[in-house]
Amino acid sequence: MTNAIDGLISGLDTTTLINSLMTVEARPQTLLKASVATSQKLITALQGLNGQVAALATLATTASKPAATDLYAATSSSTSVTTAISTGASAGQIDVVVGALAKTQVGVSAALTVWPASPAALTVVVNGVSTEITPASTSLDDVVTAVNAAGAGVTATKVASGVDASGAAQYRLQFTASGSGLAGAFSIYQGTKAEVTANTATNVLTQTGAAITTAAQDASLTLWAGTTAEQKITSSTNTFADLLPGVAITVSAVSTSAATIKVARDDAAISSLASGLVSSLNGIFALISTQTVVTNSTNASGAAVMSPGVFTGDSGVRDVSQKLLTAASAPINGHSPSEYGISITKTGTMEFDAAKFATALAADPTTVKAAVQEIATRVAAAATAVSDKYTGALTSEITGQQSSVKNMSTRIDAWDVSLATRRSTLQATYTALEVSLAALKAQSSWLTAQVAAIPTTTTTSAG
């Protein structure tokens, strides 16, 4: 690039002059950059809105399914009997008496210094299944390691137990079932599976000094106690799955009196579902409203300035709001959703009246639940049409804006090249001007010197 010679001859501030000319030249690029900034702001806002609408679509799709409003809650009259509810529950009631809690079998061997069998073989029998284990040696540590690695349904622990007559350290091996209840009951034998089958192996837990410290036991419940229909049921754990359809109970204490388990429609959960749908809609309406407001302010000179919101005048966004509002508020079989506590406000948002909804649900649960499902179905369809990642209206608008920004960025880059060339041209022009003026000044100085050197002739008159 040719450097400008700032006013050496002409006295002109050529750098400032060129900068001023370039500001004018760059005006189209400046406008393009402003348009890119505006479009980027709009893209960010549209992406935020699209995310909220997509979340609404997911929520509404879930709420539109029949199971979403088929909600029940289970309660117990006893703190030692707790309930857990899952899909498929229905209204009902039953009394239970807890007869026993599940226990995990624990047994300890007699005091040992080493495993008494050589080679160190033992067999674990759990619920009729035998597992032969061969430790690396008769070392009790090797026996514990082998048992714990075998996955036979029993774990082992070495516990210090004093010393024998010779002063050697003794230990007991404690064996614990991996699972509770009778299904986890086990026996430990010194010997191989074949020896166990032949009844020649020694039962470690029945030897002198050994013991089963906790016997395996199933939990048990009595249903319809004291009646001719009385029935006892058992579980290997303290949890009884599907005691009633979709209802499990967990017991923590034996009782002599009955605990009452009740299952009833969960109106609070259904109300929360409807309220959540309305809240999600209002979150979208609030976002659109906030981004559409025109703000008034003043500039540095005190003049009024109106600043439109990023969504101001955006017909696509306005259409999104209208479609969602229509989906949520349109009549259902000739009945307005406001009859169920879901209504439009004067400001164009939704309102949920919990008390009115609860009253309607109690009076006609079938109709109200169907209404919630219908509203959710329509909202899900509208929200999906707007936010679908391939065909959604907002998605298309975002894609269009991104394409526009890409195009403008390409034009801005082209302007960079053009403006750089223009600056070089101006600098070269003004540099050439200074050089020309310098040459002219030098020529002027030479001419002046030549004129000054011409001899002056004086004429004298004869007298």
Short mmCIF file of C-alpha atoms in Angstrom, two decimals:
data_model
loop_
_atom_site.label_atom_id
_atom_site.label_comp_id
_atom_site.label_asym_id
_atom_site.label_seq_id
_atom_site.Cartn_x
_atom_site.Cartn_y
_atom_site.Cartn_z
CA MET A 1 0.00 0.00 0.00
CA THR A 2 1.29 3.48 -0.91
CA ASN A 3 1.66 5.73 2.13
CA ALA A 4 0.15 9.22 2.05
CA ILE A 5 2.46 12.19 2.54
CA ASP A 6 0.43 14.34 4.94
CA GLY A 7 0.55 17.94 3.67
CA LEU A 8 4.33 18.17 3.10
CA ILE A 9 3.80 20.50 0.19
CA SER A 10 0.08 21.29 0.06
CA GLY A 11 -0.41 21.64 3.78
CA LEU A 12 -3.52 19.42 3.50
CA ASP A 13 -4.38 16.88 6.27
CA THR A 14 -4.69 14.13 3.69
CA THR A 15 -5.09 11.31 6.26
CA THR A 16 -8.17 12.94 7.80
CA LEU A 17 -9.48 13.80 4.36
CA ILE A 18 -9.09 10.20 3.15
CA ASN A 19 -10.69 8.84 6.33
CA SER A 20 -13.67 11.13 5.83
CA LEU A 21 -14.03 10.04 2.21
CA MET A 22 -13.76 6.37 3.27
CA THR A 23 -16.51 6.85 5.87
CA VAL A 24 -18.80 7.97 3.09
CA GLU A 25 -17.63 5.16 0.82
CA ALA A 26 -18.22 2.57 3.61
CA ARG A 27 -21.77 3.70 4.33
CA PRO A 28 -23.38 0.73 2.46
CA GLN A 29 -21.16 -1.71 4.38
CA THR A 30 -22.01 0.00 7.68
CA LEU A 31 -25.70 -0.43 6.92
CA LEU A 32 -25.10 -4.10 6.11
CA LYS A 33 -23.29 -4.62 9.43
CA ALA A 34 -26.19 -3.01 11.30
CA SER A 35 -28.60 -5.31 9.47
CA VAL A 36 -26.52 -8.35 10.46
CA ALA A 37 -26.53 -7.29 14.11
CA THR A 38 -30.32 -6.82 14.01
CA SER A 39 -30.83 -10.18 12.32
CA GLN A 40 -28.56 -11.96 14.81
CA LYS A 41 -30.57 -10.50 17.67
CA LEU A 42 -33.78 -11.69 16.03
CA ILE A 43 -32.32 -15.17 15.42
CA THR A 44 -31.35 -15.50 19.09
CA ALA A 45 -34.81 -14.40 20.21
CA LEU A 46 -36.51 -16.78 17.75
CA GLN A 47 -34.35 -19.68 18.92
CA GLY A 48 -35.31 -18.95 22.53
CA LEU A 49 -38.99 -18.84 21.61
CA ASN A 50 -38.69 -22.01 19.54
CA GLY A 51 -37.12 -23.80 22.49
CA GLN A 52 -40.01 -22.87 24.76
CA VAL A 53 -42.60 -23.91 22.18
CA ALA A 54 -40.81 -27.25 21.66
CA ALA A 55 -40.88 -27.83 25.43
CA LEU A 56 -44.61 -27.05 25.41
CA ALA A 57 -45.11 -29.55 22.58
CA THR A 58 -43.42 -32.26 24.65
CA LEU A 59 -45.44 -31.41 27.76
CA ALA A 60 -48.72 -31.27 25.86
CA THR A 61 -48.03 -34.52 24.01
CA THR A 62 -47.53 -36.28 27.34
CA ALA A 63 -50.65 -34.67 28.81
CA SER A 64 -52.73 -35.72 25.80
CA LYS A 65 -52.34 -39.43 26.53
CA PRO A 66 -55.20 -41.09 28.47
CA ALA A 67 -52.80 -42.34 31.13
CA ALA A 68 -51.71 -38.78 31.86
CA THR A 69 -54.99 -37.96 33.58
CA ASP A 70 -55.62 -41.47 34.89
CA LEU A 71 -53.86 -40.55 38.12
CA TYR A 72 -54.34 -42.12 41.51
CA ALA A 73 -52.82 -41.72 44.97
CA ALA A 74 -52.42 -44.42 47.61
CA THR A 75 -52.45 -43.80 51.36
CA SER A 76 -51.90 -45.97 54.43
CA SER A 77 -53.34 -45.65 57.92
CA SER A 78 -50.08 -46.94 59.42
CA THR A 79 -46.66 -45.30 59.40
CA SER A 80 -45.06 -48.76 59.24
CA VAL A 81 -46.84 -49.56 55.96
CA THR A 82 -45.90 -47.23 53.11
CA THR A 83 -47.28 -47.16 49.58
CA ALA A 84 -45.90 -46.61 46.10
CA ILE A 85 -48.11 -46.17 43.05
CA SER A 86 -47.43 -46.82 39.37
CA THR A 87 -49.39 -47.01 36.13
CA GLY A 88 -52.48 -49.16 36.05
CA ALA A 89 -53.77 -48.18 39.50
CA SER A 90 -57.46 -47.80 40.15
CA ALA A 91 -59.65 -46.86 43.09
CA GLY A 92 -59.80 -49.45 45.84
CA GLN A 93 -59.17 -50.30 49.47
CA ILE A 94 -57.79 -53.24 51.46
CA ASP A 95 -56.81 -54.00 55.07
CA VAL A 96 -53.56 -55.83 55.87
CA VAL A 97 -52.00 -57.23 59.02
CA VAL A 98 -48.21 -57.55 58.99
CA GLY A 99 -47.28 -60.96 60.38
CA ALA A 100 -43.53 -61.01 59.75
CA LEU A 101 -40.69 -59.04 58.21
CA ALA A 102 -38.24 -60.43 55.69
CA LYS A 103 -34.88 -61.47 57.12
CA THR A 104 -31.54 -62.19 55.47
CA GLN A 105 -29.78 -65.36 56.63
CA VAL A 106 -26.49 -64.91 58.46
CA GLY A 107 -24.34 -67.80 59.74
CA VAL A 108 -20.93 -68.06 61.41
CA SER A 109 -18.45 -70.91 61.47
CA ALA A 110 -16.69 -72.26 64.53
CA ALA A 111 -13.39 -70.61 65.44
CA LEU A 112 -10.74 -71.51 62.85
CA THR A 113 -7.10 -70.90 62.13
CA VAL A 114 -7.25 -72.34 58.58
CA TRP A 115 -9.95 -73.89 56.44
CA PRO A 116 -10.23 -77.48 57.75
CA ALA A 117 -10.47 -79.23 54.39
CA SER A 118 -7.42 -80.00 52.28
CA PRO A 119 -7.51 -79.28 49.46
CA ALA A 120 -9.51 -76.23 50.53
CA ALA A 121 -12.79 -77.06 48.82
CA LEU A 122 -16.23 -75.91 49.90
CA THR A 123 -19.69 -75.98 48.41
CA VAL A 124 -22.40 -73.34 48.81
CA VAL A 125 -26.01 -74.45 48.43
CA VAL A 126 -28.59 -71.70 47.90
CA ASN A 127 -32.21 -72.57 47.27
CA GLY A 128 -31.22 -76.02 45.99
CA VAL A 129 -28.45 -74.74 43.69
CA SER A 130 -24.93 -75.94 44.54
CA THR A 131 -21.76 -74.01 43.72
CA GLU A 132 -18.40 -75.65 44.28
CA ILE A 133 -15.60 -73.25 45.23
CA THR A 134 -11.87 -74.02 45.32
CA PRO A 135 -9.83 -71.36 47.14
CA ALA A 136 -6.14 -70.88 46.32
CA SER A 137 -5.17 -72.38 49.68
CA THR A 138 -6.54 -73.26 53.10
CA SER A 139 -5.85 -69.67 54.21
CA LEU A 140 -9.04 -68.11 55.56
CA ASP A 141 -8.28 -64.97 53.53
CA ASP A 142 -8.15 -67.07 50.36
CA VAL A 143 -11.43 -68.75 51.32
CA VAL A 144 -13.13 -65.35 51.85
CA THR A 145 -11.79 -64.07 48.52
CA ALA A 146 -12.94 -67.17 46.64
CA VAL A 147 -16.45 -67.11 48.16
CA ASN A 148 -16.95 -63.43 47.39
CA ALA A 149 -15.75 -63.90 43.80
CA ALA A 150 -17.91 -66.95 43.13
CA GLY A 151 -21.26 -65.16 42.83
CA ALA A 152 -22.92 -68.06 44.59
CA GLY A 153 -25.47 -65.92 46.46
CA VAL A 154 -23.41 -65.70 49.65
CA THR A 155 -20.70 -63.32 50.84
CA ALA A 156 -18.04 -64.04 53.45
CA THR A 157 -16.23 -61.95 56.07
CA LYS A 158 -13.36 -62.92 58.40
CA VAL A 159 -13.99 -61.91 62.03
CA ALA A 160 -11.30 -62.07 64.77
CA SER A 161 -12.12 -64.62 67.49
CA GLY A 162 -9.21 -64.74 69.96
CA VAL A 163 -6.45 -67.37 70.00
CA ASP A 164 -6.34 -71.14 70.35
CA ALA A 165 -4.49 -73.18 73.03
CA SER A 166 -1.21 -72.78 71.18
CA GLY A 167 -1.60 -69.02 70.94
CA ALA A 168 -2.45 -69.00 67.21
CA ALA A 169 -4.96 -66.37 66.10
CA GLN A 170 -8.43 -67.69 65.46
CA TYR A 171 -11.18 -66.33 63.29
CA ARG A 172 -14.79 -67.08 62.48
CA LEU A 173 -16.08 -66.81 58.95
CA GLN A 174 -19.38 -65.00 58.76
CA PHE A 175 -21.53 -65.92 55.76
CA THR A 176 -24.38 -63.63 54.66
CA ALA A 177 -27.00 -64.30 52.01
CA SER A 178 -26.98 -61.91 49.07
CA GLY A 179 -30.78 -61.85 49.02
CA SER A 180 -33.35 -61.71 51.79
CA GLY A 181 -36.16 -64.15 52.47
CA LEU A 182 -36.38 -67.92 52.16
CA ALA A 183 -35.16 -67.71 48.58
CA GLY A 184 -31.75 -66.66 49.95
CA ALA A 185 -31.43 -69.44 52.54
CA PHE A 186 -28.11 -71.29 52.25
CA SER A 187 -25.87 -74.04 53.60
CA ILE A 188 -22.06 -74.11 53.61
CA TYR A 189 -20.23 -77.44 53.31
CA GLN A 190 -16.62 -78.53 53.66
CA GLY A 191 -16.16 -80.60 50.55
CA THR A 192 -17.07 -80.90 46.89
CA LYS A 193 -20.47 -80.98 45.21
CA ALA A 194 -20.08 -84.72 44.80
CA GLU A 195 -19.48 -85.10 48.53
CA VAL A 196 -22.52 -82.97 49.28
CA THR A 197 -24.61 -85.18 47.00
CA ALA A 198 -23.18 -88.29 48.67
CA ASN A 199 -23.99 -86.77 52.07
CA THR A 200 -20.36 -87.11 53.15
CA ALA A 201 -19.57 -83.36 53.33
CA THR A 202 -19.60 -81.52 56.65
CA ASN A 203 -22.10 -78.68 57.17
CA VAL A 204 -19.96 -75.80 58.42
CA LEU A 205 -22.89 -74.08 60.13
CA THR A 206 -24.01 -77.09 62.20
CA GLN A 207 -20.63 -77.88 63.73
CA THR A 208 -19.93 -77.27 67.41
CA GLY A 209 -19.33 -73.56 67.96
CA ALA A 210 -21.02 -72.60 64.66
CA ALA A 211 -24.49 -71.11 64.38
CA ILE A 212 -27.09 -69.59 62.10
CA THR A 213 -27.38 -66.22 63.81
CA THR A 214 -30.25 -64.99 61.64
CA ALA A 215 -32.56 -67.45 59.92
CA ALA A 216 -33.91 -66.62 56.47
CA GLN A 217 -37.51 -65.50 56.64
CA ASP A 218 -40.11 -64.16 54.23
CA ALA A 219 -42.24 -61.15 55.03
CA SER A 220 -45.91 -62.03 55.40
CA LEU A 221 -49.24 -60.23 55.28
CA THR A 222 -52.69 -61.41 56.23
CA LEU A 223 -55.54 -60.14 54.10
CA TRP A 224 -59.16 -60.07 55.30
CA ALA A 225 -57.98 -61.18 58.76
CA GLY A 226 -60.64 -62.73 60.97
CA THR A 227 -62.93 -63.66 58.09
CA THR A 228 -63.55 -66.89 56.27
CA ALA A 229 -61.65 -65.35 53.33
CA GLU A 230 -58.49 -64.79 55.42
CA GLN A 231 -55.39 -65.26 53.29
CA LYS A 232 -51.67 -65.07 53.98
CA ILE A 233 -49.26 -63.83 51.32
CA THR A 234 -45.49 -63.72 51.48
CA SER A 235 -42.60 -61.85 49.89
CA SER A 236 -38.85 -62.43 50.00
CA THR A 237 -38.45 -58.70 50.66
CA ASN A 238 -40.44 -56.27 52.77
CA THR A 239 -42.06 -54.94 49.62
CA PHE A 240 -45.20 -56.48 48.15
CA ALA A 241 -45.47 -55.49 44.49
CA ASP A 242 -48.91 -55.03 42.94
CA LEU A 243 -50.79 -55.86 46.13
CA LEU A 244 -53.49 -53.87 44.37
CA PRO A 245 -53.19 -53.08 40.64
CA GLY A 246 -50.43 -50.51 40.26
CA VAL A 247 -49.85 -50.31 44.04
CA ALA A 248 -46.92 -51.70 46.01
CA ILE A 249 -46.53 -51.55 49.78
CA THR A 250 -43.44 -51.75 51.96
CA VAL A 251 -43.68 -52.89 55.58
CA SER A 252 -41.27 -51.99 58.39
CA ALA A 253 -42.87 -53.46 61.53
CA VAL A 254 -45.00 -56.41 62.61
CA SER A 255 -48.51 -55.44 63.67
CA THR A 256 -51.50 -56.99 65.40
CA SER A 257 -54.05 -54.56 64.03
CA ALA A 258 -54.92 -53.97 60.41
CA ALA A 259 -53.54 -51.12 58.33
CA THR A 260 -55.92 -49.74 55.73
CA ILE A 261 -54.59 -49.08 52.23
CA LYS A 262 -56.76 -46.71 50.19
CA VAL A 263 -56.37 -45.83 46.51
CA ALA A 264 -58.31 -42.84 45.18
CA ARG A 265 -58.22 -40.57 42.15
CA ASP A 266 -55.46 -37.99 42.58
CA ASP A 267 -57.36 -34.79 41.83
CA ALA A 268 -54.42 -32.63 42.96
CA ALA A 269 -52.10 -34.26 40.40
CA ILE A 270 -54.67 -33.86 37.62
CA SER A 271 -55.12 -30.21 38.55
CA SER A 272 -51.35 -29.75 38.57
CA LEU A 273 -51.18 -31.25 35.07
CA ALA A 274 -53.75 -28.77 33.72
CA SER A 275 -52.17 -25.87 35.59
CA GLY A 276 -48.73 -26.75 34.23
CA LEU A 277 -50.07 -26.69 30.68
CA VAL A 278 -51.54 -23.22 31.21
CA SER A 279 -48.34 -21.96 32.87
CA SER A 280 -46.24 -23.17 29.95
CA LEU A 281 -48.53 -21.39 27.50
CA ASN A 282 -48.39 -18.18 29.52
CA GLY A 283 -44.60 -18.35 29.61
CA ILE A 284 -44.59 -18.26 25.81
CA PHE A 285 -47.13 -15.44 25.64
CA ALA A 286 -45.10 -13.43 28.17
CA LEU A 287 -41.91 -13.90 26.14
CA ILE A 288 -43.59 -12.75 22.94
CA SER A 289 -45.16 -9.76 24.70
CA THR A 290 -41.87 -8.68 26.25
CA GLN A 291 -40.03 -8.91 22.95
CA THR A 292 -42.76 -7.03 21.08
CA VAL A 293 -43.09 -3.95 23.30
CA VAL A 294 -41.99 -0.61 21.80
CA THR A 295 -40.01 1.44 24.34
CA ASN A 296 -39.85 5.22 24.42
CA SER A 297 -36.68 7.07 25.40
CA THR A 298 -34.68 10.20 24.59
CA ASN A 299 -31.34 10.58 22.84
CA ALA A 300 -28.38 12.74 23.87
CA SER A 301 -30.01 15.84 22.43
CA GLY A 302 -33.26 15.23 24.27
CA ALA A 303 -35.25 14.13 21.24
CA ALA A 304 -37.82 11.34 21.67
CA VAL A 305 -36.70 7.94 20.41
CA MET A 306 -38.94 4.91 19.89
CA SER A 307 -37.23 1.52 20.03
CA PRO A 308 -39.25 -1.42 18.68
CA GLY A 309 -38.95 -4.85 20.30
CA VAL A 310 -37.18 -7.61 18.39
CA PHE A 311 -40.54 -9.24 17.55
CA THR A 312 -42.36 -6.00 16.73
CA GLY A 313 -44.10 -6.36 13.39
CA ASP A 314 -43.11 -10.02 13.02
CA SER A 315 -46.21 -11.66 11.57
CA GLY A 316 -44.75 -15.15 12.03
CA VAL A 317 -44.39 -14.70 15.77
CA ARG A 318 -47.84 -13.15 15.99
CA ASP A 319 -49.24 -16.20 14.17
CA VAL A 320 -47.54 -18.53 16.68
CA SER A 321 -49.23 -16.75 19.58
CA GLN A 322 -52.62 -16.85 17.91
CA LYS A 323 -52.45 -20.53 17.01
CA LEU A 324 -51.50 -21.57 20.54
CA LEU A 325 -54.17 -19.36 22.08
CA THR A 326 -56.83 -20.79 19.77
CA ALA A 327 -55.76 -24.35 20.48
CA ALA A 328 -56.07 -23.79 24.22
CA SER A 329 -59.31 -21.84 24.29
CA ALA A 330 -61.50 -23.24 21.49
CA PRO A 331 -64.75 -24.95 22.60
CA ILE A 332 -64.79 -28.69 23.34
CA ASN A 333 -67.95 -30.43 22.18
CA GLY A 334 -69.78 -27.12 22.43
CA HIS A 335 -68.42 -26.28 25.88
CA SER A 336 -65.93 -23.53 26.64
CA PRO A 337 -62.82 -24.55 28.59
CA SER A 338 -63.73 -21.74 30.99
CA GLU A 339 -66.40 -24.08 32.38
CA TYR A 340 -63.52 -26.15 33.73
CA GLY A 341 -61.50 -23.18 35.01
CA ILE A 342 -59.33 -22.67 31.89
CA SER A 343 -60.05 -19.30 30.27
CA ILE A 344 -58.64 -16.39 28.25
CA THR A 345 -57.86 -13.10 30.00
CA LYS A 346 -58.43 -9.61 28.56
CA THR A 347 -54.70 -9.33 27.86
CA GLY A 348 -54.69 -12.37 25.61
CA THR A 349 -53.15 -14.86 28.03
CA MET A 350 -54.57 -17.94 29.75
CA GLU A 351 -55.84 -18.24 33.32
CA PHE A 352 -56.27 -21.34 35.48
CA ASP A 353 -58.87 -21.27 38.25
CA ALA A 354 -57.85 -24.11 40.55
CA ALA A 355 -61.02 -23.97 42.68
CA LYS A 356 -63.32 -24.03 39.65
CA PHE A 357 -61.33 -26.87 38.10
CA ALA A 358 -61.50 -28.91 41.32
CA THR A 359 -65.26 -28.43 41.55
CA ALA A 360 -65.80 -29.46 37.94
CA LEU A 361 -63.50 -32.47 38.32
CA ALA A 362 -65.33 -33.67 41.41
CA ALA A 363 -68.72 -33.27 39.72
CA ASP A 364 -67.83 -34.92 36.39
CA PRO A 365 -64.31 -36.38 36.33
CA THR A 366 -64.76 -38.20 33.01
CA THR A 367 -65.74 -35.05 31.11
CA VAL A 368 -63.10 -32.85 32.72
CA LYS A 369 -60.28 -35.33 32.15
CA ALA A 370 -61.38 -35.71 28.52
CA ALA A 371 -61.39 -31.90 28.18
CA VAL A 372 -57.83 -31.65 29.50
CA GLN A 373 -56.72 -34.35 27.06
CA GLU A 374 -58.44 -32.57 24.15
CA ILE A 375 -56.85 -29.22 25.01
CA ALA A 376 -53.46 -30.90 25.38
CA THR A 377 -53.89 -32.70 22.05
CA ARG A 378 -54.69 -29.46 20.20
CA VAL A 379 -51.88 -27.52 21.90
CA ALA A 380 -49.43 -30.34 21.14
CA ALA A 381 -50.40 -30.27 17.45
CA ALA A 382 -50.09 -26.47 17.24
CA ALA A 383 -46.79 -26.33 19.13
CA THR A 384 -45.30 -29.16 17.07
CA ALA A 385 -46.32 -27.49 13.80
CA VAL A 386 -44.53 -24.35 14.97
CA SER A 387 -41.37 -25.86 16.46
CA ASP A 388 -40.73 -29.03 14.40
CA LYS A 389 -36.99 -29.10 13.66
CA TYR A 390 -37.61 -29.77 9.98
CA THR A 391 -40.90 -28.16 9.00
CA GLY A 392 -41.79 -25.84 11.90
CA ALA A 393 -42.83 -22.28 11.12
CA LEU A 394 -40.34 -20.83 13.58
CA THR A 395 -37.66 -23.21 12.35
CA SER A 396 -38.22 -21.97 8.80
CA GLU A 397 -38.03 -18.34 9.88
CA ILE A 398 -34.81 -18.98 11.78
CA THR A 399 -33.32 -20.76 8.77
CA GLY A 400 -34.32 -17.88 6.52
CA GLN A 401 -32.73 -15.30 8.81
CA GLN A 402 -29.55 -17.34 9.07
CA SER A 403 -29.37 -17.56 5.28
CA SER A 404 -29.84 -13.80 5.04
CA VAL A 405 -27.07 -13.17 7.56
CA LYS A 406 -24.75 -15.46 5.62
CA ASN A 407 -25.49 -13.57 2.42
CA MET A 408 -24.92 -10.19 4.06
CA SER A 409 -21.67 -11.40 5.63
CA THR A 410 -20.42 -12.40 2.19
CA ARG A 411 -21.26 -8.92 0.87
CA ILE A 412 -19.52 -7.32 3.88
CA ASP A 413 -16.39 -9.32 3.12
CA ALA A 414 -16.54 -8.16 -0.50
CA TRP A 415 -16.85 -4.57 0.69
CA ASP A 416 -13.70 -5.04 2.81
CA VAL A 417 -11.74 -5.81 -0.35
CA SER A 418 -13.35 -2.98 -2.31
CA LEU A 419 -12.78 -0.41 0.44
CA ALA A 420 -9.17 -1.45 0.89
CA THR A 421 -8.61 -0.94 -2.83
CA ARG A 422 -10.36 2.46 -2.72
CA ARG A 423 -8.22 3.61 0.23
CA SER A 424 -5.06 2.61 -1.62
CA THR A 425 -6.22 4.54 -4.68
CA LEU A 426 -6.94 7.69 -2.67
CA GLN A 427 -3.61 7.46 -0.86
CA ALA A 428 -1.80 7.02 -4.16
CA THR A 429 -3.69 9.99 -5.68
CA TYR A 430 -2.88 12.36 -2.82
CA THR A 431 0.71 11.14 -2.67
CA ALA A 432 1.05 11.81 -6.39
CA LEU A 433 -0.45 15.28 -5.84
CA GLU A 434 2.15 16.07 -3.19
CA VAL A 435 4.93 14.80 -5.46
CA SER A 436 3.62 16.94 -8.35
CA LEU A 437 3.36 19.99 -6.12
CA ALA A 438 6.89 19.37 -4.90
CA ALA A 439 8.12 19.23 -8.47
CA LEU A 440 6.27 22.43 -9.37
CA LYS A 441 7.67 24.15 -6.31
CA ALA A 442 11.18 23.07 -7.24
CA GLN A 443 10.67 24.34 -10.80
CA SER A 444 9.31 27.63 -9.46
CA SER A 445 12.34 28.04 -7.24
CA TRP A 446 14.66 27.36 -10.20
CA LEU A 447 12.90 29.90 -12.40
CA THR A 448 13.04 32.47 -9.66
CA ALA A 449 16.76 31.87 -9.30
CA GLN A 450 17.28 32.13 -13.08
CA VAL A 451 15.42 35.41 -13.27
CA ALA A 452 17.39 36.78 -10.38
CA ALA A 453 20.64 35.92 -12.15
CA ILE A 454 19.89 37.96 -15.30
CA PRO A 455 22.27 41.11 -15.38
CA THR A 456 20.64 44.50 -15.06
CA THR A 457 21.63 46.99 -17.97
CA THR A 458 21.85 50.77 -17.22
CA THR A 459 21.61 53.36 -20.13
CA THR A 460 23.51 56.82 -19.79
CA SER A 461 22.45 59.92 -21.90
CA ALA A 462 25.18 62.15 -23.70
CA GLY A 463 25.31 65.74 -22.49
#
